[in-house]
């Protein structure tokens, strides 16, 4: 279920454009990652999010060896910049598949750390397609 939701969410962000390129995939990954990292940093801190991303990268690299990025524990930005550059150097299909696996691994690790219920509350909306009703802005008169 989670894998399917992640795949669909990435496909929506990448778009149905036949001209989509690796940079589009990397941008979709980055924007999705930002939606994930922002609320999680409030719960487990920036370092906690970075450590989980490192572990998810390690797990995903079993299927996509190019995800084994050199790490710098002293770096404040973590592996994100290197990951985006690596995604930009892959094919659209490879980048999309690896991104999906990475997000899936990350959320499974998070499930283990803080529980599935809290993970779903924090990140569930990211994987769900917006409905026309939810896309409208509330107006207050």
Short mmCIF file of N, CA and C in Angstrom, two decimals:
data_model
loop_
_atom_site.label_atom_id
_atom_site.label_comp_id
_atom_site.label_asym_id
_atom_site.label_seq_id
_atom_site.Cartn_x
_atom_site.Cartn_y
_atom_site.Cartn_z
N UNK A 1 0.83 -1.20 0.00
CA UNK A 1 0.00 0.00 0.00
C UNK A 1 0.87 1.25 0.00
N UNK A 2 1.84 1.31 0.91
CA UNK A 2 2.69 2.49 1.02
C UNK A 2 3.50 2.69 -0.26
N UNK A 3 4.04 1.59 -0.81
CA UNK A 3 4.84 1.70 -2.03
C UNK A 3 4.00 2.27 -3.17
N UNK A 4 2.77 1.81 -3.29
CA UNK A 4 1.88 2.31 -4.34
C UNK A 4 1.57 3.79 -4.14
N UNK A 5 1.32 4.19 -2.91
CA UNK A 5 1.02 5.60 -2.63
C UNK A 5 2.23 6.49 -2.92
N UNK A 6 3.42 6.03 -2.55
CA UNK A 6 4.63 6.80 -2.80
C UNK A 6 4.87 6.94 -4.30
N UNK A 7 4.71 5.83 -5.03
CA UNK A 7 4.91 5.84 -6.48
C UNK A 7 3.95 6.80 -7.16
N UNK A 8 2.69 6.77 -6.75
CA UNK A 8 1.69 7.67 -7.34
C UNK A 8 1.99 9.13 -7.01
N UNK A 9 2.40 9.39 -5.77
CA UNK A 9 2.71 10.76 -5.37
C UNK A 9 3.89 11.31 -6.17
N UNK A 10 4.92 10.50 -6.35
CA UNK A 10 6.06 10.95 -7.15
C UNK A 10 5.67 11.18 -8.59
N UNK A 11 4.86 10.29 -9.14
CA UNK A 11 4.40 10.43 -10.53
C UNK A 11 3.62 11.74 -10.69
N UNK A 12 2.79 12.09 -9.70
CA UNK A 12 2.04 13.35 -9.76
C UNK A 12 2.99 14.54 -9.76
N UNK A 13 4.00 14.47 -8.92
CA UNK A 13 4.93 15.60 -8.82
C UNK A 13 5.82 15.71 -10.06
N UNK A 14 6.19 14.59 -10.63
CA UNK A 14 7.00 14.61 -11.84
C UNK A 14 6.16 15.07 -13.02
N UNK A 15 4.91 14.65 -13.02
CA UNK A 15 3.99 15.05 -14.07
C UNK A 15 3.96 14.04 -15.20
N UNK A 16 2.95 14.17 -16.02
CA UNK A 16 2.77 13.25 -17.13
C UNK A 16 3.50 13.75 -18.37
N UNK A 17 4.30 14.77 -18.21
CA UNK A 17 5.02 15.36 -19.32
C UNK A 17 6.03 14.37 -19.90
N UNK A 18 5.90 14.08 -21.18
CA UNK A 18 6.81 13.16 -21.85
C UNK A 18 8.21 13.75 -21.91
N UNK A 19 8.33 15.05 -21.72
CA UNK A 19 9.63 15.71 -21.77
C UNK A 19 10.30 15.76 -20.40
N UNK A 20 9.73 15.08 -19.42
CA UNK A 20 10.33 15.07 -18.08
C UNK A 20 11.75 14.53 -18.19
N UNK A 21 12.64 15.17 -17.44
CA UNK A 21 14.03 14.72 -17.47
C UNK A 21 14.49 14.42 -16.05
N UNK A 22 15.74 14.05 -15.93
CA UNK A 22 16.28 13.69 -14.62
C UNK A 22 16.22 14.86 -13.64
N UNK A 23 16.36 16.06 -14.15
CA UNK A 23 16.28 17.23 -13.27
C UNK A 23 14.87 17.37 -12.69
N UNK A 24 13.86 17.07 -13.49
CA UNK A 24 12.48 17.11 -13.02
C UNK A 24 12.28 16.10 -11.89
N UNK A 25 12.85 14.92 -12.05
CA UNK A 25 12.76 13.89 -11.00
C UNK A 25 13.45 14.39 -9.73
N UNK A 26 14.63 14.96 -9.88
CA UNK A 26 15.37 15.46 -8.72
C UNK A 26 14.59 16.58 -8.02
N UNK A 27 13.95 17.45 -8.80
CA UNK A 27 13.15 18.52 -8.20
C UNK A 27 11.92 17.97 -7.49
N UNK A 28 11.31 16.95 -8.07
CA UNK A 28 10.16 16.30 -7.42
C UNK A 28 10.59 15.67 -6.11
N UNK A 29 11.74 15.01 -6.13
CA UNK A 29 12.27 14.42 -4.90
C UNK A 29 12.51 15.52 -3.87
N UNK A 30 13.18 16.60 -4.28
CA UNK A 30 13.52 17.66 -3.33
C UNK A 30 12.29 18.32 -2.72
N UNK A 31 11.27 18.57 -3.54
CA UNK A 31 10.07 19.21 -2.99
C UNK A 31 9.33 18.25 -2.05
N UNK A 32 9.30 16.99 -2.40
CA UNK A 32 8.66 16.00 -1.52
C UNK A 32 9.45 15.87 -0.23
N UNK A 33 10.77 15.84 -0.36
CA UNK A 33 11.62 15.73 0.82
C UNK A 33 11.38 16.90 1.77
N UNK A 34 11.26 18.10 1.22
CA UNK A 34 11.04 19.27 2.06
C UNK A 34 9.73 19.14 2.84
N UNK A 35 8.69 18.61 2.19
CA UNK A 35 7.41 18.39 2.88
C UNK A 35 7.55 17.37 4.00
N UNK A 36 8.46 16.43 3.84
CA UNK A 36 8.69 15.42 4.87
C UNK A 36 9.55 15.99 6.00
N UNK A 37 10.64 16.62 5.63
CA UNK A 37 11.61 17.06 6.62
C UNK A 37 11.07 18.15 7.55
N UNK A 38 10.32 19.09 7.02
CA UNK A 38 9.84 20.21 7.84
C UNK A 38 9.08 19.76 9.09
N UNK A 39 8.03 18.95 8.97
CA UNK A 39 7.32 18.56 10.19
C UNK A 39 8.13 17.61 11.07
N UNK A 40 8.97 16.79 10.46
CA UNK A 40 9.74 15.82 11.25
C UNK A 40 10.82 16.48 12.09
N UNK A 41 11.40 17.55 11.57
CA UNK A 41 12.43 18.24 12.34
C UNK A 41 11.88 18.76 13.66
N UNK A 42 10.61 19.06 13.70
CA UNK A 42 9.98 19.53 14.94
C UNK A 42 9.83 18.40 15.95
N UNK A 43 9.79 17.16 15.46
CA UNK A 43 9.58 16.00 16.33
C UNK A 43 10.90 15.34 16.71
N UNK A 44 11.77 15.09 15.72
CA UNK A 44 13.00 14.34 16.00
C UNK A 44 14.27 15.16 15.73
N UNK A 45 14.11 16.41 15.36
CA UNK A 45 15.26 17.28 15.13
C UNK A 45 15.89 17.10 13.76
N UNK A 46 16.66 18.09 13.35
CA UNK A 46 17.32 18.06 12.04
C UNK A 46 18.30 16.89 11.95
N UNK A 47 19.06 16.68 13.01
CA UNK A 47 20.04 15.58 13.03
C UNK A 47 19.33 14.23 12.96
N UNK A 48 18.22 14.08 13.65
CA UNK A 48 17.46 12.83 13.60
C UNK A 48 16.96 12.54 12.19
N UNK A 49 16.46 13.57 11.51
CA UNK A 49 15.98 13.40 10.13
C UNK A 49 17.14 13.01 9.23
N UNK A 50 18.29 13.64 9.41
CA UNK A 50 19.47 13.34 8.60
C UNK A 50 19.95 11.91 8.81
N UNK A 51 19.95 11.47 10.06
CA UNK A 51 20.38 10.10 10.37
C UNK A 51 19.43 9.09 9.71
N UNK A 52 18.13 9.35 9.78
CA UNK A 52 17.16 8.45 9.14
C UNK A 52 17.35 8.43 7.63
N UNK A 53 17.62 9.58 7.04
CA UNK A 53 17.86 9.63 5.60
C UNK A 53 19.11 8.84 5.25
N UNK A 54 20.17 8.98 6.04
CA UNK A 54 21.39 8.21 5.80
C UNK A 54 21.10 6.71 5.82
N UNK A 55 20.33 6.28 6.81
CA UNK A 55 20.00 4.85 6.92
C UNK A 55 19.13 4.40 5.75
N UNK A 56 18.16 5.21 5.37
CA UNK A 56 17.31 4.87 4.22
C UNK A 56 18.14 4.79 2.94
N UNK A 57 19.11 5.68 2.79
CA UNK A 57 20.01 5.62 1.64
C UNK A 57 20.79 4.32 1.63
N UNK A 58 21.28 3.93 2.79
CA UNK A 58 22.02 2.67 2.89
C UNK A 58 21.16 1.49 2.47
N UNK A 59 19.92 1.46 2.93
CA UNK A 59 19.01 0.37 2.59
C UNK A 59 18.65 0.38 1.10
N UNK A 60 18.36 1.55 0.57
CA UNK A 60 17.98 1.66 -0.84
C UNK A 60 19.16 1.37 -1.77
N UNK A 61 20.37 1.61 -1.29
CA UNK A 61 21.57 1.37 -2.11
C UNK A 61 21.79 -0.12 -2.39
N UNK A 62 21.11 -0.98 -1.66
CA UNK A 62 21.21 -2.41 -1.96
C UNK A 62 20.64 -2.72 -3.34
N UNK A 63 19.69 -1.90 -3.79
CA UNK A 63 19.10 -2.07 -5.12
C UNK A 63 19.61 -1.03 -6.11
N UNK A 64 20.10 0.09 -5.61
CA UNK A 64 20.59 1.18 -6.46
C UNK A 64 21.94 1.63 -5.89
N UNK A 65 23.00 0.96 -6.29
CA UNK A 65 24.32 1.18 -5.70
C UNK A 65 24.79 2.63 -5.80
N UNK A 66 24.33 3.36 -6.78
CA UNK A 66 24.75 4.75 -6.93
C UNK A 66 24.26 5.64 -5.79
N UNK A 67 23.37 5.12 -4.95
CA UNK A 67 22.90 5.87 -3.79
C UNK A 67 23.91 5.86 -2.64
N UNK A 68 24.97 5.07 -2.76
CA UNK A 68 26.02 5.09 -1.74
C UNK A 68 26.83 6.36 -1.95
N UNK A 69 26.48 7.37 -1.22
CA UNK A 69 27.10 8.69 -1.35
C UNK A 69 28.17 8.85 -0.28
N UNK A 70 29.24 9.58 -0.61
CA UNK A 70 30.22 9.86 0.44
C UNK A 70 29.55 10.71 1.53
N UNK A 71 29.80 10.37 2.76
CA UNK A 71 29.14 11.11 3.85
C UNK A 71 30.16 11.95 4.61
N UNK A 72 29.66 13.05 5.11
CA UNK A 72 30.46 13.96 5.93
C UNK A 72 29.66 14.22 7.20
N UNK A 73 29.99 13.51 8.28
CA UNK A 73 29.21 13.66 9.52
C UNK A 73 29.18 15.08 10.06
N UNK A 74 30.17 15.89 9.71
CA UNK A 74 30.22 17.27 10.20
C UNK A 74 29.36 18.21 9.38
N UNK A 75 28.93 17.76 8.20
CA UNK A 75 28.15 18.64 7.32
C UNK A 75 26.76 18.86 7.91
N UNK A 76 26.32 20.11 7.91
CA UNK A 76 25.01 20.43 8.44
C UNK A 76 23.89 20.03 7.49
N UNK A 77 24.16 20.01 6.20
CA UNK A 77 23.11 19.74 5.22
C UNK A 77 22.86 18.25 5.03
N UNK A 78 23.74 17.40 5.55
CA UNK A 78 23.56 15.97 5.38
C UNK A 78 23.75 15.57 3.93
N UNK A 79 23.20 14.44 3.55
CA UNK A 79 23.43 13.91 2.21
C UNK A 79 22.52 14.48 1.13
N UNK A 80 21.67 15.42 1.47
CA UNK A 80 20.64 15.86 0.54
C UNK A 80 21.19 16.44 -0.76
N UNK A 81 22.16 17.33 -0.68
CA UNK A 81 22.68 17.96 -1.89
C UNK A 81 23.34 16.94 -2.81
N UNK A 82 24.11 16.03 -2.23
CA UNK A 82 24.73 14.97 -3.03
C UNK A 82 23.70 14.05 -3.65
N UNK A 83 22.64 13.79 -2.92
CA UNK A 83 21.58 12.93 -3.42
C UNK A 83 20.87 13.57 -4.61
N UNK A 84 20.57 14.83 -4.51
CA UNK A 84 19.90 15.52 -5.61
C UNK A 84 20.79 15.52 -6.86
N UNK A 85 22.09 15.77 -6.67
CA UNK A 85 23.02 15.73 -7.80
C UNK A 85 23.07 14.32 -8.40
N UNK A 86 23.06 13.30 -7.56
CA UNK A 86 23.08 11.92 -8.05
C UNK A 86 21.81 11.60 -8.82
N UNK A 87 20.67 12.07 -8.34
CA UNK A 87 19.40 11.85 -9.04
C UNK A 87 19.42 12.52 -10.42
N UNK A 88 20.02 13.69 -10.50
CA UNK A 88 20.07 14.40 -11.78
C UNK A 88 20.93 13.68 -12.81
N UNK A 89 21.80 12.79 -12.35
CA UNK A 89 22.67 12.07 -13.29
C UNK A 89 22.10 10.72 -13.72
N UNK A 90 20.91 10.39 -13.25
CA UNK A 90 20.28 9.11 -13.59
C UNK A 90 19.22 9.30 -14.67
N UNK A 91 18.77 8.18 -15.21
CA UNK A 91 17.64 8.25 -16.14
C UNK A 91 16.38 8.57 -15.35
N UNK A 92 15.34 9.00 -16.04
CA UNK A 92 14.08 9.32 -15.38
C UNK A 92 13.54 8.08 -14.66
N UNK A 93 13.56 6.95 -15.34
CA UNK A 93 13.02 5.72 -14.74
C UNK A 93 13.83 5.31 -13.51
N UNK A 94 15.15 5.33 -13.62
CA UNK A 94 16.01 4.93 -12.50
C UNK A 94 15.85 5.90 -11.33
N UNK A 95 15.84 7.18 -11.61
CA UNK A 95 15.68 8.17 -10.54
C UNK A 95 14.34 8.07 -9.84
N UNK A 96 13.30 7.85 -10.62
CA UNK A 96 11.96 7.72 -10.05
C UNK A 96 11.87 6.47 -9.18
N UNK A 97 12.39 5.37 -9.68
CA UNK A 97 12.35 4.11 -8.93
C UNK A 97 13.16 4.23 -7.62
N UNK A 98 14.35 4.80 -7.71
CA UNK A 98 15.19 4.94 -6.53
C UNK A 98 14.56 5.91 -5.52
N UNK A 99 13.98 7.00 -6.01
CA UNK A 99 13.32 7.95 -5.11
C UNK A 99 12.18 7.29 -4.36
N UNK A 100 11.38 6.52 -5.07
CA UNK A 100 10.27 5.82 -4.44
C UNK A 100 10.74 4.85 -3.37
N UNK A 101 11.79 4.09 -3.70
CA UNK A 101 12.34 3.14 -2.73
C UNK A 101 12.92 3.87 -1.52
N UNK A 102 13.56 4.98 -1.78
CA UNK A 102 14.14 5.75 -0.68
C UNK A 102 13.06 6.30 0.25
N UNK A 103 12.00 6.87 -0.32
CA UNK A 103 10.91 7.37 0.52
C UNK A 103 10.23 6.23 1.28
N UNK A 104 10.05 5.11 0.62
CA UNK A 104 9.43 3.97 1.28
C UNK A 104 10.30 3.48 2.45
N UNK A 105 11.60 3.36 2.21
CA UNK A 105 12.52 2.93 3.28
C UNK A 105 12.51 3.92 4.43
N UNK A 106 12.52 5.20 4.10
CA UNK A 106 12.52 6.24 5.12
C UNK A 106 11.27 6.16 5.99
N UNK A 107 10.10 6.04 5.35
CA UNK A 107 8.86 6.01 6.15
C UNK A 107 8.76 4.73 6.97
N UNK A 108 9.30 3.62 6.47
CA UNK A 108 9.29 2.39 7.26
C UNK A 108 10.20 2.53 8.48
N UNK A 109 11.35 3.16 8.31
CA UNK A 109 12.23 3.42 9.45
C UNK A 109 11.54 4.34 10.46
N UNK A 110 10.86 5.34 9.95
CA UNK A 110 10.14 6.27 10.82
C UNK A 110 9.02 5.56 11.57
N UNK A 111 8.32 4.65 10.88
CA UNK A 111 7.29 3.84 11.54
C UNK A 111 7.87 3.12 12.76
N UNK A 112 9.07 2.59 12.59
CA UNK A 112 9.73 1.85 13.67
C UNK A 112 10.12 2.78 14.81
N UNK A 113 10.54 3.99 14.46
CA UNK A 113 11.02 4.93 15.47
C UNK A 113 9.90 5.58 16.27
N UNK A 114 8.89 6.12 15.57
CA UNK A 114 7.85 6.88 16.28
C UNK A 114 6.47 6.22 16.21
N UNK A 115 6.36 5.13 15.49
CA UNK A 115 5.09 4.43 15.37
C UNK A 115 4.36 4.78 14.08
N UNK A 116 3.64 3.81 13.57
CA UNK A 116 2.92 3.98 12.31
C UNK A 116 1.86 5.07 12.40
N UNK A 117 1.16 5.12 13.51
CA UNK A 117 0.08 6.10 13.66
C UNK A 117 0.61 7.54 13.58
N UNK A 118 1.68 7.82 14.31
CA UNK A 118 2.24 9.18 14.28
C UNK A 118 2.86 9.48 12.91
N UNK A 119 3.52 8.49 12.32
CA UNK A 119 4.08 8.68 10.98
C UNK A 119 2.98 9.03 10.00
N UNK A 120 1.87 8.29 10.05
CA UNK A 120 0.76 8.56 9.15
C UNK A 120 0.17 9.95 9.38
N UNK A 121 0.09 10.36 10.64
CA UNK A 121 -0.44 11.69 10.92
C UNK A 121 0.49 12.78 10.41
N UNK A 122 1.79 12.56 10.54
CA UNK A 122 2.75 13.58 10.12
C UNK A 122 2.95 13.61 8.61
N UNK A 123 2.95 12.44 7.97
CA UNK A 123 3.32 12.36 6.55
C UNK A 123 2.24 11.84 5.62
N UNK A 124 1.16 11.32 6.17
CA UNK A 124 0.14 10.68 5.34
C UNK A 124 -0.41 11.56 4.24
N UNK A 125 -0.60 12.83 4.51
CA UNK A 125 -1.18 13.72 3.51
C UNK A 125 -0.25 13.93 2.32
N UNK A 126 1.03 13.73 2.50
CA UNK A 126 1.99 13.90 1.41
C UNK A 126 1.74 12.87 0.31
N UNK A 127 1.34 11.67 0.69
CA UNK A 127 1.18 10.59 -0.28
C UNK A 127 -0.21 10.52 -0.88
N UNK A 128 -1.14 11.31 -0.35
CA UNK A 128 -2.52 11.26 -0.84
C UNK A 128 -2.74 12.36 -1.88
N UNK A 129 -3.40 12.00 -2.97
CA UNK A 129 -3.69 12.99 -4.02
C UNK A 129 -4.69 14.00 -3.49
N UNK A 130 -4.46 15.28 -3.77
CA UNK A 130 -5.43 16.28 -3.34
C UNK A 130 -6.73 16.13 -4.11
N UNK A 131 -7.83 16.30 -3.42
CA UNK A 131 -9.14 16.24 -4.07
C UNK A 131 -9.52 17.66 -4.45
N UNK A 132 -10.44 17.82 -5.39
CA UNK A 132 -10.85 19.18 -5.76
C UNK A 132 -11.32 19.99 -4.57
N UNK A 133 -11.99 19.36 -3.63
CA UNK A 133 -12.49 20.08 -2.46
C UNK A 133 -11.34 20.53 -1.57
N UNK A 134 -10.30 19.68 -1.40
CA UNK A 134 -9.19 20.07 -0.54
C UNK A 134 -8.26 21.04 -1.20
N UNK A 135 -8.32 21.13 -2.51
CA UNK A 135 -7.45 22.07 -3.24
C UNK A 135 -7.96 23.49 -3.14
N UNK A 136 -9.24 23.67 -2.84
CA UNK A 136 -9.81 25.01 -2.71
C UNK A 136 -9.36 25.63 -1.40
N UNK A 137 -9.14 26.92 -1.45
CA UNK A 137 -8.78 27.62 -0.22
C UNK A 137 -10.04 28.00 0.52
N UNK A 138 -9.94 27.92 1.85
CA UNK A 138 -11.05 28.36 2.67
C UNK A 138 -11.11 29.87 2.62
N UNK A 139 -12.32 30.36 2.55
CA UNK A 139 -12.50 31.82 2.59
C UNK A 139 -13.30 32.17 3.81
N UNK A 140 -12.86 33.21 4.47
CA UNK A 140 -13.54 33.66 5.66
C UNK A 140 -14.08 35.05 5.38
N UNK A 141 -15.34 35.24 5.62
CA UNK A 141 -15.94 36.54 5.37
C UNK A 141 -16.38 37.17 6.64
#
